[in-house]
mmCIF file of C-alpha atoms in Angstrom:
data_model
loop_
_atom_site.group_PDB
_atom_site.id
_atom_site.type_symbol
_atom_site.label_atom_id
_atom_site.label_comp_id
_atom_site.label_asym_id
_atom_site.label_seq_id
_atom_site.Cartn_x
_atom_site.Cartn_y
_atom_site.Cartn_z
ATOM 1 C CA MET A 1456 18.590 92.913 173.648
ATOM 2 C CA ALA A 1457 21.297 91.029 175.540
ATOM 3 C CA VAL A 1458 20.536 87.825 173.620
ATOM 4 C CA ALA A 1459 20.898 89.679 170.315
ATOM 5 C CA LYS A 1460 24.307 90.992 171.385
ATOM 6 C CA TYR A 1461 25.469 87.500 172.322
ATOM 7 C CA ILE A 1462 24.291 86.194 168.937
ATOM 8 C CA ALA A 1463 26.108 88.983 167.104
ATOM 9 C CA PHE A 1464 29.271 88.360 169.122
ATOM 10 C CA ALA A 1465 29.165 84.604 168.445
ATOM 11 C CA THR A 1466 28.542 85.239 164.748
ATOM 12 C CA PHE A 1467 31.597 87.461 164.484
ATOM 13 C CA ILE A 1468 33.725 84.844 166.262
ATOM 14 C CA VAL A 1469 32.595 82.099 163.873
ATOM 15 C CA LEU A 1470 33.302 84.391 160.913
ATOM 16 C CA ALA A 1471 36.805 84.961 162.267
ATOM 17 C CA GLY A 1472 37.269 81.178 162.352
ATOM 18 C CA THR A 1473 36.127 80.806 158.756
ATOM 19 C CA GLY A 1474 38.605 83.529 157.789
ATOM 20 C CA ILE A 1475 41.339 81.346 159.240
ATOM 21 C CA ALA A 1476 40.039 78.489 157.053
ATOM 22 C CA VAL A 1477 40.429 80.732 153.989
ATOM 23 C CA VAL A 1478 44.008 81.526 155.026
ATOM 24 C CA TYR A 1479 44.613 77.781 155.429
ATOM 25 C CA THR A 1480 43.416 77.209 151.867
ATOM 26 C CA GLY A 1481 45.875 79.776 150.530
ATOM 27 C CA CYS A 1482 48.740 78.414 152.635
ATOM 28 C CA SER A 1483 48.011 74.874 151.453
ATOM 29 C CA LEU A 1484 48.283 75.964 147.823
ATOM 30 C CA LEU A 1485 51.394 77.986 148.572
ATOM 31 C CA THR A 1486 53.311 75.221 150.322
ATOM 32 C CA ALA A 1487 52.100 72.373 148.112
ATOM 33 C CA TYR A 1488 52.634 73.883 144.682
ATOM 34 C CA VAL A 1489 53.213 77.607 144.264
ATOM 35 C CA ALA A 1490 56.498 77.871 146.161
ATOM 36 C CA TYR A 1491 57.534 74.387 145.076
ATOM 37 C CA LEU A 1492 56.879 74.819 141.352
ATOM 38 C CA SER A 1493 57.489 78.579 141.193
ATOM 39 C CA PRO A 1494 59.835 78.458 138.149
ATOM 40 C CA TRP A 1495 57.114 76.702 136.159
ATOM 41 C CA LEU A 1496 54.070 78.735 137.242
ATOM 42 C CA PRO A 1497 52.746 82.031 135.806
ATOM 43 C CA VAL A 1498 52.603 85.195 137.892
ATOM 44 C CA TRP A 1499 48.796 85.197 138.068
ATOM 45 C CA VAL A 1500 48.884 82.028 140.169
ATOM 46 C CA TRP A 1501 50.929 83.902 142.796
ATOM 47 C CA VAL A 1502 48.437 86.778 142.618
ATOM 48 C CA VAL A 1503 45.455 84.467 143.137
ATOM 49 C CA VAL A 1504 47.006 82.655 146.108
ATOM 50 C CA SER A 1505 48.120 85.939 147.685
ATOM 51 C CA ALA A 1506 44.624 87.372 147.213
ATOM 52 C CA VAL A 1507 43.045 84.336 148.897
ATOM 53 C CA MET A 1508 45.367 84.672 151.894
ATOM 54 C CA ALA A 1509 44.790 88.430 152.113
ATOM 55 C CA LEU A 1510 41.024 87.873 151.973
ATOM 56 C CA GLY A 1511 41.212 85.373 154.811
ATOM 57 C CA VAL A 1512 43.322 87.708 156.954
ATOM 58 C CA GLY A 1513 40.917 90.575 156.233
ATOM 59 C CA ILE A 1514 37.866 88.514 157.219
ATOM 60 C CA THR A 1515 39.528 87.357 160.437
ATOM 61 C CA ALA A 1516 40.673 90.856 161.425
ATOM 62 C CA THR A 1517 37.341 92.487 160.547
ATOM 63 C CA SER A 1518 35.338 89.828 162.373
ATOM 64 C CA THR A 1519 37.510 90.172 165.463
ATOM 65 C CA ALA A 1520 37.026 93.958 165.411
ATOM 66 C CA GLY A 1521 33.282 93.391 164.969
ATOM 67 C CA ALA A 1522 33.155 91.132 168.028
ATOM 68 C CA ILE A 1523 34.930 93.833 170.052
ATOM 69 C CA SER A 1524 32.495 96.471 168.769
ATOM 70 C CA VAL A 1525 29.602 94.381 170.096
ATOM 71 C CA LEU A 1526 31.114 94.183 173.568
ATOM 72 C CA ALA A 1527 32.301 97.823 173.655
ATOM 73 C CA PRO A 1528 29.635 98.703 172.340
ATOM 74 C CA ASN A 1529 30.427 100.888 169.330
ATOM 75 C CA ARG A 1530 27.576 101.287 166.850
ATOM 76 C CA HIS A 1531 29.640 102.919 164.100
ATOM 77 C CA ALA A 1532 32.401 100.282 164.307
ATOM 78 C CA PHE A 1533 29.730 97.566 164.193
ATOM 79 C CA LYS A 1534 28.253 98.965 160.970
ATOM 80 C CA LEU A 1535 31.706 99.429 159.426
ATOM 81 C CA CYS A 1536 32.679 95.818 160.148
ATOM 82 C CA MET A 1537 29.412 94.575 158.664
ATOM 83 C CA SER A 1538 29.988 96.638 155.521
ATOM 84 C CA LEU A 1539 33.527 95.319 155.099
ATOM 85 C CA LEU A 1540 32.365 91.736 155.581
ATOM 86 C CA LEU A 1541 29.633 92.283 152.997
ATOM 87 C CA VAL A 1542 32.251 93.461 150.492
ATOM 88 C CA ALA A 1543 34.437 90.429 151.301
ATOM 89 C CA VAL A 1544 31.569 87.954 150.817
ATOM 90 C CA LEU A 1545 30.516 89.583 147.547
ATOM 91 C CA THR A 1546 34.139 89.403 146.379
ATOM 92 C CA GLU A 1547 34.244 85.695 147.246
ATOM 93 C CA LEU A 1548 31.036 84.984 145.361
ATOM 94 C CA SER A 1549 32.097 86.978 142.293
ATOM 95 C CA ALA A 1550 35.538 85.361 142.154
ATOM 96 C CA THR A 1551 34.074 81.882 142.602
ATOM 97 C CA LEU A 1552 31.576 82.365 139.776
ATOM 98 C CA LEU A 1553 34.300 83.775 137.518
ATOM 99 C CA VAL A 1554 36.660 80.868 138.173
ATOM 100 C CA TYR A 1555 33.853 78.360 137.649
ATOM 101 C CA GLN A 1556 32.993 79.903 134.285
ATOM 102 C CA LYS A 1557 36.606 80.211 133.145
ATOM 103 C CA GLN A 1558 38.085 77.109 134.779
ATOM 104 C CA GLN A 1559 38.668 75.321 131.470
ATOM 105 C CA LEU A 1560 40.448 78.326 129.936
ATOM 106 C CA LEU A 1561 42.485 78.828 133.100
ATOM 107 C CA GLY A 1562 43.491 75.171 133.096
ATOM 108 C CA GLN A 1563 44.583 75.327 129.475
ATOM 109 C CA ALA A 1564 46.555 78.542 130.055
ATOM 110 C CA LEU A 1565 48.274 77.030 133.093
ATOM 111 C CA THR A 1566 49.161 73.817 131.240
ATOM 112 C CA SER A 1567 50.499 75.709 128.224
ATOM 113 C CA PHE A 1568 52.663 77.999 130.350
ATOM 114 C CA MET A 1569 54.003 75.093 132.422
ATOM 115 C CA ARG A 1570 54.878 73.094 129.294
ATOM 116 C CA HIS A 1571 56.839 76.033 127.898
ATOM 117 C CA ARG A 1572 58.740 76.626 131.125
ATOM 118 C CA MET A 1573 59.453 72.922 131.648
ATOM 119 C CA VAL A 1574 60.886 72.571 128.137
ATOM 120 C CA VAL A 1575 63.131 75.593 128.709
ATOM 121 C CA THR A 1576 64.438 74.378 132.070
ATOM 122 C CA GLN A 1577 64.813 70.863 130.705
ATOM 123 C CA GLY A 1578 67.235 72.197 128.131
ATOM 124 C CA ASP A 1579 69.348 73.706 130.928
ATOM 125 C CA TYR A 1580 69.549 70.447 132.871
ATOM 126 C CA GLY A 1581 73.130 69.618 133.769
ATOM 127 C CA THR A 1582 74.384 73.166 133.155
ATOM 128 C CA ASN A 1583 72.107 75.210 135.430
ATOM 129 C CA ILE A 1584 72.278 74.061 139.055
ATOM 130 C CA SER A 1585 68.848 75.334 140.113
ATOM 131 C CA ASP A 1586 67.101 73.778 137.100
ATOM 132 C CA THR A 1587 68.964 70.506 137.628
ATOM 133 C CA GLN A 1588 67.944 70.367 141.285
ATOM 134 C CA LEU A 1589 64.350 71.296 140.434
ATOM 135 C CA TRP A 1590 63.987 68.500 137.882
ATOM 136 C CA ASP A 1591 65.604 65.928 140.143
ATOM 137 C CA GLU A 1592 63.350 66.862 143.056
ATOM 138 C CA ILE A 1593 60.182 66.832 140.956
ATOM 139 C CA GLN A 1594 61.001 63.556 139.222
ATOM 140 C CA LEU A 1595 61.897 61.832 142.477
ATOM 141 C CA GLU A 1596 58.887 63.136 144.407
ATOM 142 C CA LYS A 1597 56.236 62.860 141.697
ATOM 143 C CA ASN A 1598 57.585 59.646 140.138
ATOM 144 C CA CYS A 1599 57.741 61.123 136.643
ATOM 145 C CA CYS A 1600 60.291 61.648 133.874
ATOM 146 C CA GLY A 1601 60.506 64.442 131.316
ATOM 147 C CA THR A 1602 57.832 66.954 130.352
ATOM 148 C CA ASP A 1603 55.303 64.806 128.485
ATOM 149 C CA ASP A 1604 57.217 61.531 128.762
ATOM 150 C CA TYR A 1605 60.754 60.197 129.199
ATOM 151 C CA LYS A 1606 61.588 60.587 125.495
ATOM 152 C CA ASP A 1607 61.695 64.371 125.914
ATOM 153 C CA TRP A 1608 65.144 63.969 127.461
ATOM 154 C CA PHE A 1609 66.576 62.501 124.273
ATOM 155 C CA ALA A 1610 66.198 65.871 122.500
ATOM 156 C CA THR A 1611 68.189 67.756 125.158
ATOM 157 C CA SER A 1612 71.937 68.270 125.342
ATOM 158 C CA TYR A 1613 72.031 66.174 128.492
ATOM 159 C CA GLY A 1614 70.118 63.267 126.977
ATOM 160 C CA ASN A 1615 72.273 63.187 123.838
ATOM 161 C CA GLY A 1616 69.678 61.043 122.092
ATOM 162 C CA THR A 1617 69.914 58.119 124.522
ATOM 163 C CA ASN A 1618 70.051 59.214 128.186
ATOM 164 C CA VAL A 1619 67.687 60.340 130.927
ATOM 165 C CA PRO A 1620 68.600 61.721 134.365
ATOM 166 C CA ASP A 1621 69.260 59.204 137.093
ATOM 167 C CA SER A 1622 66.300 60.655 139.002
ATOM 168 C CA CYS A 1623 64.039 58.920 136.439
ATOM 169 C CA CYS A 1624 65.215 55.476 137.502
ATOM 170 C CA LEU A 1625 63.119 53.071 139.520
ATOM 171 C CA ILE A 1626 66.233 52.332 141.562
ATOM 172 C CA VAL A 1627 68.368 55.464 141.626
ATOM 173 C CA GLU A 1628 72.023 54.706 141.026
ATOM 174 C CA THR A 1629 74.808 56.640 139.353
ATOM 175 C CA GLY A 1630 74.567 56.138 135.593
ATOM 176 C CA CYS A 1631 71.297 54.201 135.752
ATOM 177 C CA GLY A 1632 69.705 56.511 133.182
ATOM 178 C CA ARG A 1633 72.291 56.035 130.433
ATOM 179 C CA ASP A 1634 71.453 54.403 127.078
ATOM 180 C CA ILE A 1635 67.781 54.023 127.972
ATOM 181 C CA SER A 1636 66.786 54.427 124.331
ATOM 182 C CA LYS A 1637 68.603 51.169 123.599
ATOM 183 C CA THR A 1638 66.688 49.260 126.281
ATOM 184 C CA PRO A 1639 64.008 46.899 124.854
ATOM 185 C CA ASP A 1640 61.546 47.792 127.643
ATOM 186 C CA PRO A 1641 62.400 51.074 129.450
ATOM 187 C CA THR A 1642 59.612 50.508 132.003
ATOM 188 C CA ASP A 1643 61.841 47.863 133.629
ATOM 189 C CA ASP A 1644 64.418 50.506 134.541
ATOM 190 C CA ILE A 1645 62.812 53.957 134.600
ATOM 191 C CA ILE A 1646 59.530 55.790 135.087
ATOM 192 C CA THR A 1647 58.119 56.659 131.675
ATOM 193 C CA GLU A 1648 55.221 58.984 132.598
ATOM 194 C CA GLY A 1649 55.842 62.684 132.050
ATOM 195 C CA CYS A 1650 55.897 65.258 134.845
ATOM 196 C CA LEU A 1651 53.488 67.699 133.197
ATOM 197 C CA PRO A 1652 50.450 65.389 133.141
ATOM 198 C CA THR A 1653 51.377 64.107 136.606
ATOM 199 C CA VAL A 1654 51.598 67.583 138.152
ATOM 200 C CA VAL A 1655 48.500 68.879 136.337
ATOM 201 C CA HIS A 1656 46.502 65.858 137.482
ATOM 202 C CA ALA A 1657 47.628 66.431 141.075
ATOM 203 C CA LEU A 1658 46.628 70.096 140.794
ATOM 204 C CA GLU A 1659 43.190 69.118 139.491
ATOM 205 C CA LEU A 1660 42.627 66.697 142.370
ATOM 206 C CA ASP A 1661 43.675 69.281 144.973
ATOM 207 C CA TYR A 1662 41.522 71.915 143.256
ATOM 208 C CA ILE A 1663 38.485 69.653 143.547
ATOM 209 C CA THR A 1664 39.290 68.687 147.144
ATOM 210 C CA LEU A 1665 39.894 72.235 148.378
ATOM 211 C CA SER A 1666 36.989 73.779 146.475
ATOM 212 C CA ARG A 1667 34.418 71.208 147.579
ATOM 213 C CA GLY A 1668 35.838 70.469 151.020
ATOM 214 C CA VAL A 1669 36.877 73.950 152.158
ATOM 215 C CA TRP A 1670 36.117 76.844 149.818
ATOM 216 C CA LEU A 1671 32.445 76.263 148.924
ATOM 217 C CA PRO A 1672 31.390 75.303 152.493
ATOM 218 C CA VAL A 1673 33.175 78.381 153.844
ATOM 219 C CA ILE A 1674 31.404 80.653 151.349
ATOM 220 C CA ALA A 1675 28.043 79.113 152.269
ATOM 221 C CA MET A 1676 28.818 79.731 155.943
ATOM 222 C CA HIS A 1677 29.831 83.318 155.192
ATOM 223 C CA VAL A 1678 26.529 84.014 153.424
ATOM 224 C CA ALA A 1679 24.462 82.405 156.195
ATOM 225 C CA LEU A 1680 26.391 84.123 159.000
ATOM 226 C CA LEU A 1681 26.226 87.495 157.280
ATOM 227 C CA LEU A 1682 22.440 87.160 156.890
ATOM 228 C CA LEU A 1683 22.195 86.253 160.583
ATOM 229 C CA LEU A 1684 24.324 89.269 161.437
ATOM 230 C CA VAL A 1685 22.126 91.587 159.376
ATOM 231 C CA ALA A 1686 18.970 90.188 160.991
ATOM 232 C CA THR A 1687 20.478 90.621 164.457
ATOM 233 C CA SER A 1688 21.508 94.190 163.642
ATOM 234 C CA ILE A 1689 17.989 95.051 162.471
ATOM 235 C CA PHE A 1690 16.516 93.539 165.619
ATOM 236 C CA MET A 1691 18.917 95.496 167.829
ATOM 237 C CA GLN A 1692 18.091 98.745 166.024
ATOM 238 C CA GLU A 1693 14.340 98.144 166.414
ATOM 239 C CA ARG A 1694 14.819 97.498 170.122
ATOM 240 C CA MET A 1695 16.852 100.685 170.435
ATOM 241 C CA LYS A 1696 14.087 102.652 168.706
ATOM 242 C CA GLY A 1697 11.504 101.118 171.023
ATOM 243 C CA VAL A 1698 13.492 102.038 174.115
ATOM 244 C CA GLY A 1699 14.049 105.545 172.770
ATOM 245 C CA SER A 1700 10.354 106.097 172.094
ATOM 246 C CA ARG A 1701 9.423 104.989 175.607
ATOM 247 C CA VAL A 1702 11.967 107.313 177.163
ATOM 248 C CA PHE A 1703 10.675 110.167 175.024
ATOM 249 C CA SER A 1704 7.093 109.500 175.997
ATOM 250 C CA VAL A 1705 7.946 109.535 179.737
ATOM 251 C CA SER A 1706 9.922 112.767 179.429
ATOM 252 C CA ALA A 1707 7.012 114.340 177.612
ATOM 253 C CA VAL A 1708 4.678 113.609 180.547
ATOM 254 C CA LEU A 1709 6.977 115.047 183.194
ATOM 255 C CA PRO A 1710 6.432 118.726 182.332
ATOM 256 C CA ILE A 1711 2.680 118.209 182.553
ATOM 257 C CA THR A 1712 3.065 116.694 186.001
ATOM 258 C CA HIS A 1713 5.163 119.628 187.166
ATOM 259 C CA SER A 1714 2.700 122.115 185.685
ATOM 260 C CA HIS A 1715 -0.144 120.518 187.699
ATOM 261 C CA LYS A 1716 1.978 120.698 190.835
ATOM 262 C CA TYR A 1717 2.762 124.372 190.387
ATOM 263 C CA ALA A 1718 -0.855 125.064 189.450
ATOM 264 C CA SER A 1719 -2.064 123.536 192.731
ATOM 265 C CA LEU A 1720 0.407 125.651 194.698
ATOM 266 C CA HIS A 1721 -0.871 128.719 192.919
ATOM 267 C CA ASP A 1722 -4.423 127.789 193.838
ATOM 268 C CA ASP A 1723 -3.411 127.371 197.468
ATOM 269 C CA TYR A 1724 -2.027 130.857 197.509
#
């Protein structure tokens, strides 16, 4: 019985740790892309990342409460924590299968939305401070220029048919992006790859890394740990029933013993 309690306690603690890993996954996406590229991303990306973080917090909190219920002990709290964890794991599995089935459609929808937003903000470059800073930061950090390629700038009011922002230059200097269209080989002076394919490619790589390196192993651990927790719970309940039946059988004998005692006294009298 004591061994089963220790196993259940350890299982809850490990589950709490995996919940922290889920929160880490959400935070990584938030800091790497969602907050950084927020003007270019659809609302559903924020919803997904927030849901992942909330799921991780819920698993950690529920697992911690479950570990306490084992030590307390509190049978009802133990069952409630197991039920909540079962719902969380089923939610993880359902969401993972849905994303796997729809990943191509989701990727296309994300790319289409980003292209639209990038074209709009590109047109405001030089007049809108936030859009200007966003483009300069992205182009400098991601080593890219324009939406699909550097020629996209020529169609904007800033480009005026010939110019690109200085943040596109290989060596950033004031005015280095002027009259690029007249340069025989622009690759000598600027980066020609567009920001959309660069950012989307980076998102795809991080998606593969996080899903295979963190998300899928965590889900597998959740399923295995939950099965172990269920098995431990069943074992503990069977032991409790066994102890209860033994106590009942002893209490049932006691009245018979007393009746024999009183019967002997009666015979003596």
